[in-house]
CSV table of C-alpha atoms in Angstrom, one decimal:
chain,number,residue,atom,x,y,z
A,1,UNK,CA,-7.6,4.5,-9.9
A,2,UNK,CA,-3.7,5.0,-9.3
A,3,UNK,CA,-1.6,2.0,-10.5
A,4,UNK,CA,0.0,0.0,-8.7
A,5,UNK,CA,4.1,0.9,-8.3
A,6,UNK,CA,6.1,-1.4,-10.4
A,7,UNK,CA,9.6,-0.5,-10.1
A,8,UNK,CA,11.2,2.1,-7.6
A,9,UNK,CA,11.3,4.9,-9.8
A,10,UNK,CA,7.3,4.7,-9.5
A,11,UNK,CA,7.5,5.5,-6.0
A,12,UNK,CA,6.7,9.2,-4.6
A,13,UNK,CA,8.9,11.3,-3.4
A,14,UNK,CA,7.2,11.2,0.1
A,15,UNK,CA,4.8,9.1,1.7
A,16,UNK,CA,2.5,9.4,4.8
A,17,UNK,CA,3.9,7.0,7.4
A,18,UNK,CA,1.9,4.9,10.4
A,19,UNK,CA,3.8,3.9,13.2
A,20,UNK,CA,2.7,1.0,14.7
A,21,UNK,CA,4.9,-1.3,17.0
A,22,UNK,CA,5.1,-5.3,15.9
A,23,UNK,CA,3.0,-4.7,12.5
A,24,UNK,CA,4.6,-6.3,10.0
A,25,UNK,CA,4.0,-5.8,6.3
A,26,UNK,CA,6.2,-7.4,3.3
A,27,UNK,CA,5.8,-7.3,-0.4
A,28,UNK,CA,2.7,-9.1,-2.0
A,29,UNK,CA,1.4,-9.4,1.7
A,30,UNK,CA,-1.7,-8.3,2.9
A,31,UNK,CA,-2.5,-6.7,6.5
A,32,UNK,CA,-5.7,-5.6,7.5
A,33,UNK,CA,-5.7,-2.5,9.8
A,34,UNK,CA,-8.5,-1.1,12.2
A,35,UNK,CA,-8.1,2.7,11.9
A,36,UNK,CA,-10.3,4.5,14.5
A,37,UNK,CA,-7.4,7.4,15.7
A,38,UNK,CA,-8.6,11.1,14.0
A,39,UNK,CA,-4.9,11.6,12.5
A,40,UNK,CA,-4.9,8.4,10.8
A,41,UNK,CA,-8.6,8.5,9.5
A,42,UNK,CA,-7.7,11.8,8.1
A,43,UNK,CA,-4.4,9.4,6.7
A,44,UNK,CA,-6.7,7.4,4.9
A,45,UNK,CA,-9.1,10.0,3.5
A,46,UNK,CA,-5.8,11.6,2.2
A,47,UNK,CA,-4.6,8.4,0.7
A,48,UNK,CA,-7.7,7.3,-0.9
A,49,UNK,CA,-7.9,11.2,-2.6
A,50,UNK,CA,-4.2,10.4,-3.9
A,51,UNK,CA,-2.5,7.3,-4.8
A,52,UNK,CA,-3.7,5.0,-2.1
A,53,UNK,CA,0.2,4.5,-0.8
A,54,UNK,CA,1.0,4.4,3.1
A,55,UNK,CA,4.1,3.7,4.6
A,56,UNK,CA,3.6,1.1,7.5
A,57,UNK,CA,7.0,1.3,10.2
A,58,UNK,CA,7.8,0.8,13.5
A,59,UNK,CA,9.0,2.9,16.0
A,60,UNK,CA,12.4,2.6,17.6
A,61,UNK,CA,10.4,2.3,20.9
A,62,UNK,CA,8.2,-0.8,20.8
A,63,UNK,CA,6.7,0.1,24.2
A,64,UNK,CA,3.8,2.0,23.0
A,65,UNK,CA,2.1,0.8,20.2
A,66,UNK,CA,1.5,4.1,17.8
A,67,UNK,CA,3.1,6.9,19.5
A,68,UNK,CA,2.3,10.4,18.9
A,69,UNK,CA,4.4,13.8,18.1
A,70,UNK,CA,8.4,12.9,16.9
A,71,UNK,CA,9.1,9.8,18.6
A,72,UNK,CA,12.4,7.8,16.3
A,73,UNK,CA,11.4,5.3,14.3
A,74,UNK,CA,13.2,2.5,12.0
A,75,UNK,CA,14.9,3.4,9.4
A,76,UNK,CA,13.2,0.8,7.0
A,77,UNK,CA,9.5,0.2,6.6
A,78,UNK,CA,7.4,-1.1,4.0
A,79,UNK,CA,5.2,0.4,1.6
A,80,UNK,CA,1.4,-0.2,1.5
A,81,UNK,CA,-1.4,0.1,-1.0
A,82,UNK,CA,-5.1,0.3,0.1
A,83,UNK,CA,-6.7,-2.6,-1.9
A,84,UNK,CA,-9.8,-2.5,0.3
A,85,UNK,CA,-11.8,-0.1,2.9
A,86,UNK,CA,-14.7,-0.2,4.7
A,87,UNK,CA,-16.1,3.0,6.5
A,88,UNK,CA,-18.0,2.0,9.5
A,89,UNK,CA,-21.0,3.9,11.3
A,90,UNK,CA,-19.0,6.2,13.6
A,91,UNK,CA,-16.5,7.4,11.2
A,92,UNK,CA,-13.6,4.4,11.6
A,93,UNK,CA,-12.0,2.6,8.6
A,94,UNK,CA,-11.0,-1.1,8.2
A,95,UNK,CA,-8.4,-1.3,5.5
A,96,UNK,CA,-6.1,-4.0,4.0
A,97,UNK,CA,-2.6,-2.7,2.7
A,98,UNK,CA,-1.3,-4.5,0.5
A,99,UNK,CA,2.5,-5.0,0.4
A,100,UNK,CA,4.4,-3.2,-2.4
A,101,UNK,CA,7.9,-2.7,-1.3
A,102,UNK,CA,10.4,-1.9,2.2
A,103,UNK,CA,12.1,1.8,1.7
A,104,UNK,CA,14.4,3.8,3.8
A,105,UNK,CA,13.1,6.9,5.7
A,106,UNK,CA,15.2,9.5,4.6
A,107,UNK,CA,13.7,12.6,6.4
A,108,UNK,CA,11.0,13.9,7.8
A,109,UNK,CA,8.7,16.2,5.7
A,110,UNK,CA,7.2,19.3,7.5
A,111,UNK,CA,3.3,19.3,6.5
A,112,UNK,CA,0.3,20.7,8.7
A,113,UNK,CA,-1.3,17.4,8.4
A,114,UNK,CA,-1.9,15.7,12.3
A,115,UNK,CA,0.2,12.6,10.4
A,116,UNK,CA,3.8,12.3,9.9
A,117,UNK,CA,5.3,12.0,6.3
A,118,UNK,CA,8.8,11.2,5.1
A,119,UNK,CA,10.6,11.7,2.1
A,120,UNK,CA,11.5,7.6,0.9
A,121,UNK,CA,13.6,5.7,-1.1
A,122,UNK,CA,13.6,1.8,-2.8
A,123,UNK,CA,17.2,1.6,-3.5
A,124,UNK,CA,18.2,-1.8,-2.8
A,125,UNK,CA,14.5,-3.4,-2.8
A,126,UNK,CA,14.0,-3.7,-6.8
A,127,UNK,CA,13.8,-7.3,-5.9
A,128,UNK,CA,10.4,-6.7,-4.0
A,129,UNK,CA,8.6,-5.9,-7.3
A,130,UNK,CA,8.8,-9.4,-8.3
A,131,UNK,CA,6.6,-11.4,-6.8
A,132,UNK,CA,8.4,-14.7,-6.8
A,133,UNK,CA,12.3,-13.1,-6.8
A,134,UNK,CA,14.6,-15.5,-4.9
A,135,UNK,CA,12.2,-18.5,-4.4
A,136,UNK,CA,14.9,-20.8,-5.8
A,137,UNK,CA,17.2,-20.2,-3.3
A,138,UNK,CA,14.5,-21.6,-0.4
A,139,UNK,CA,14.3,-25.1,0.6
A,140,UNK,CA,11.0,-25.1,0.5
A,141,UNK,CA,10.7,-29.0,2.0
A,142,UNK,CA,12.6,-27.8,5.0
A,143,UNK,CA,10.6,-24.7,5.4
A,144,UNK,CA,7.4,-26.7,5.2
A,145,UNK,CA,8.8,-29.2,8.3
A,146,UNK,CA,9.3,-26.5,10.5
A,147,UNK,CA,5.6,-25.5,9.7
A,148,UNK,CA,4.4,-28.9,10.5
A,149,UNK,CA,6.6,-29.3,13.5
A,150,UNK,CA,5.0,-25.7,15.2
A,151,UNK,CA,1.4,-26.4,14.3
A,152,UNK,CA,1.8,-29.9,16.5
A,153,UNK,CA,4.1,-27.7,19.3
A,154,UNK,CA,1.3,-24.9,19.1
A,155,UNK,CA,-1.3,-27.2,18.6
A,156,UNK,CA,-2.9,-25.3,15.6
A,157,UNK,CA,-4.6,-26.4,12.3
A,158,UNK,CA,-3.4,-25.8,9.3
A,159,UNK,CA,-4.9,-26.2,5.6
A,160,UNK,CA,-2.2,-27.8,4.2
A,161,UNK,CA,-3.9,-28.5,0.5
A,162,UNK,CA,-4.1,-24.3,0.0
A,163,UNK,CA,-0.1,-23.7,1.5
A,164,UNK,CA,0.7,-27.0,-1.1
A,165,UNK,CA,-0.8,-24.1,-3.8
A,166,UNK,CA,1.0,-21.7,-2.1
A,167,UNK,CA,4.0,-20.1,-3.7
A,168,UNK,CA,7.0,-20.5,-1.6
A,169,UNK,CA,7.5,-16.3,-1.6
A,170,UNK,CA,4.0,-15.5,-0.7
A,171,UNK,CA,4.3,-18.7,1.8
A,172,UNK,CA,7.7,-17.5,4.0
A,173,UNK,CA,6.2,-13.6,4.1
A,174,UNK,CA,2.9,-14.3,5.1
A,175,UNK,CA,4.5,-17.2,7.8
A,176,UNK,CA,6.7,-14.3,9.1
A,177,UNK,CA,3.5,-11.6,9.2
A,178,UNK,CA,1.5,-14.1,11.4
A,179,UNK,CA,4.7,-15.4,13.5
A,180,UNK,CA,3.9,-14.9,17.2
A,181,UNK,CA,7.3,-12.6,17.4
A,182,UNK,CA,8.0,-9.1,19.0
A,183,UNK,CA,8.6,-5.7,17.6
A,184,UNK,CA,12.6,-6.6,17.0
A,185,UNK,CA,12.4,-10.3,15.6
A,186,UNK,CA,9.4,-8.7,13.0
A,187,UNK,CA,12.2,-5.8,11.7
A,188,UNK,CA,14.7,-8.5,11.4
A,189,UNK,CA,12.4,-10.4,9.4
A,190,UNK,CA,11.3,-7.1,7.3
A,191,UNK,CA,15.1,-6.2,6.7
A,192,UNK,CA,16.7,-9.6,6.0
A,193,UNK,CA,18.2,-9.0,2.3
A,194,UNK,CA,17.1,-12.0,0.4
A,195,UNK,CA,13.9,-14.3,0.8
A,196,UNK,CA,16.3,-17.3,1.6
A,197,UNK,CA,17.9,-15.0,4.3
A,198,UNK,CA,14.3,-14.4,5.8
A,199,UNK,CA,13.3,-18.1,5.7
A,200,UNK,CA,16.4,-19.4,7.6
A,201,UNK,CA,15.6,-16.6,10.2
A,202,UNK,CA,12.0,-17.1,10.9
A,203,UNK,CA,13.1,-21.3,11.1
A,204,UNK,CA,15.9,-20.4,13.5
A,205,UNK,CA,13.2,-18.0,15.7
A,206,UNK,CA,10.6,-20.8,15.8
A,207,UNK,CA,13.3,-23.7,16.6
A,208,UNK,CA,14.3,-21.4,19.3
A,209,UNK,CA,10.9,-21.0,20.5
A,210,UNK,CA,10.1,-24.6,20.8
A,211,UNK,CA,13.7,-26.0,22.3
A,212,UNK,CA,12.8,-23.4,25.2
A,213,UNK,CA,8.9,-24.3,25.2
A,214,UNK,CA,10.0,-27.8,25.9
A,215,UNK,CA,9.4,-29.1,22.2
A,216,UNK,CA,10.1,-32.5,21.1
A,217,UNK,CA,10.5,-31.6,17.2
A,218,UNK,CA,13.9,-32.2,16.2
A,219,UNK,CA,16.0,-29.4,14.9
A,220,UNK,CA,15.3,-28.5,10.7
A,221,UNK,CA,18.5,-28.9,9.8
């Protein structure tokens, strides 16, 4: 089986990409993904042959979830290994990516595949290939509040004894993968430069969303 990247000089040249509006996918991070579209099944089959790499980005136009032919699409994305696949009876796949790194989309590749591919690049996300890279910088007690204070607006349940064993990087990315945000909050959160940078966004998003829900939790600040 291929290895995992470690560094970006491991990456390919080009990768096959799947558009799909509000998915979010960060380093270390793991998304699971129904695949039952013919062009992406044949993505997958292709992947699993290969180095089991996909490259999971949104397009520019969040109205339609996965569009077809040469619609624009953000110029960052994040890299995805397939960790796990299932093939069900009628031919569809449920896979979970697991994050390896964001990359810029440099250009498109002409291939006769039905999927897209693009030629990538990792400069400036060396940081992504280690797992707990900038977690010194978060206030991780402040982080945690806001968490506590949107499960009681949201009314949700939490396990708090397995995010206490939680490392503070994995914690902030999966928090932003889950976060009830739309297509352009999510790329802000994929692009934000630092994991500090991201955790101050996603705590600024959700104190936004409960001052205009009518929450009572004070401001983390």
């Amino acid at each position: 089986m291929p290895k995992r990247p470690a560094a970006p000089a491991d990456l390919p040249g080009a990768v096959p990409v799947f558009p799909l509006s509000g998915a979010l996918l960060l380093p270390f991070s793991h998304r699971p993904l129904n695949v039952f579209e013919q062009r992406y099944i044949d993505m997958v089959d292709d992947a699993l042959r290969a180095d089991r790499l996909i490259g999971l980005i949104q397009p520019e136009d969040p109205s339609e979830e996965s569009p077809k032919g040469q619609a624009p699409l953000q110029r960052v994305g994040c890299l995805g290994r397939i960790t796990h696949f299932e093939e069900n009876g009628d031919g569809r796949y449920f896979i979970i990516l697991e994050g390896v790194c964001r990359f810029r989309a440099l250009r498109e590749v002409t291939t006769e595949r039905p999927y897209r591919m693009f030629e990538i690049s990792g400069e400036g996300f060396a940081a992504d290939f280690e797992r707990s890279h900038g977690e010194d910088q978060v206030d991780r007690v402040r982080f945690v509040r806001m968490m506590r204070d949107y499960a009681e607006f949201a009314n949700v349940d939490l396990n708090w004894e397995e995010i206490e064993r939680t490392g503070t990087a994995d914690l902030v990315n999966f928090c932003c993968m889950v976060s009830p945000y739309g297509a352009a909050e999510k790329q802000v959160l994929l692009e934000a430069q630092t994991l500090n940078e991201r955790a101050e966004t996603l705590i600024a998003m959700t104190e936004y969303e409960m001052a205009k829900g009518g929450g009572t939790a004070a401001p983390l600040n």
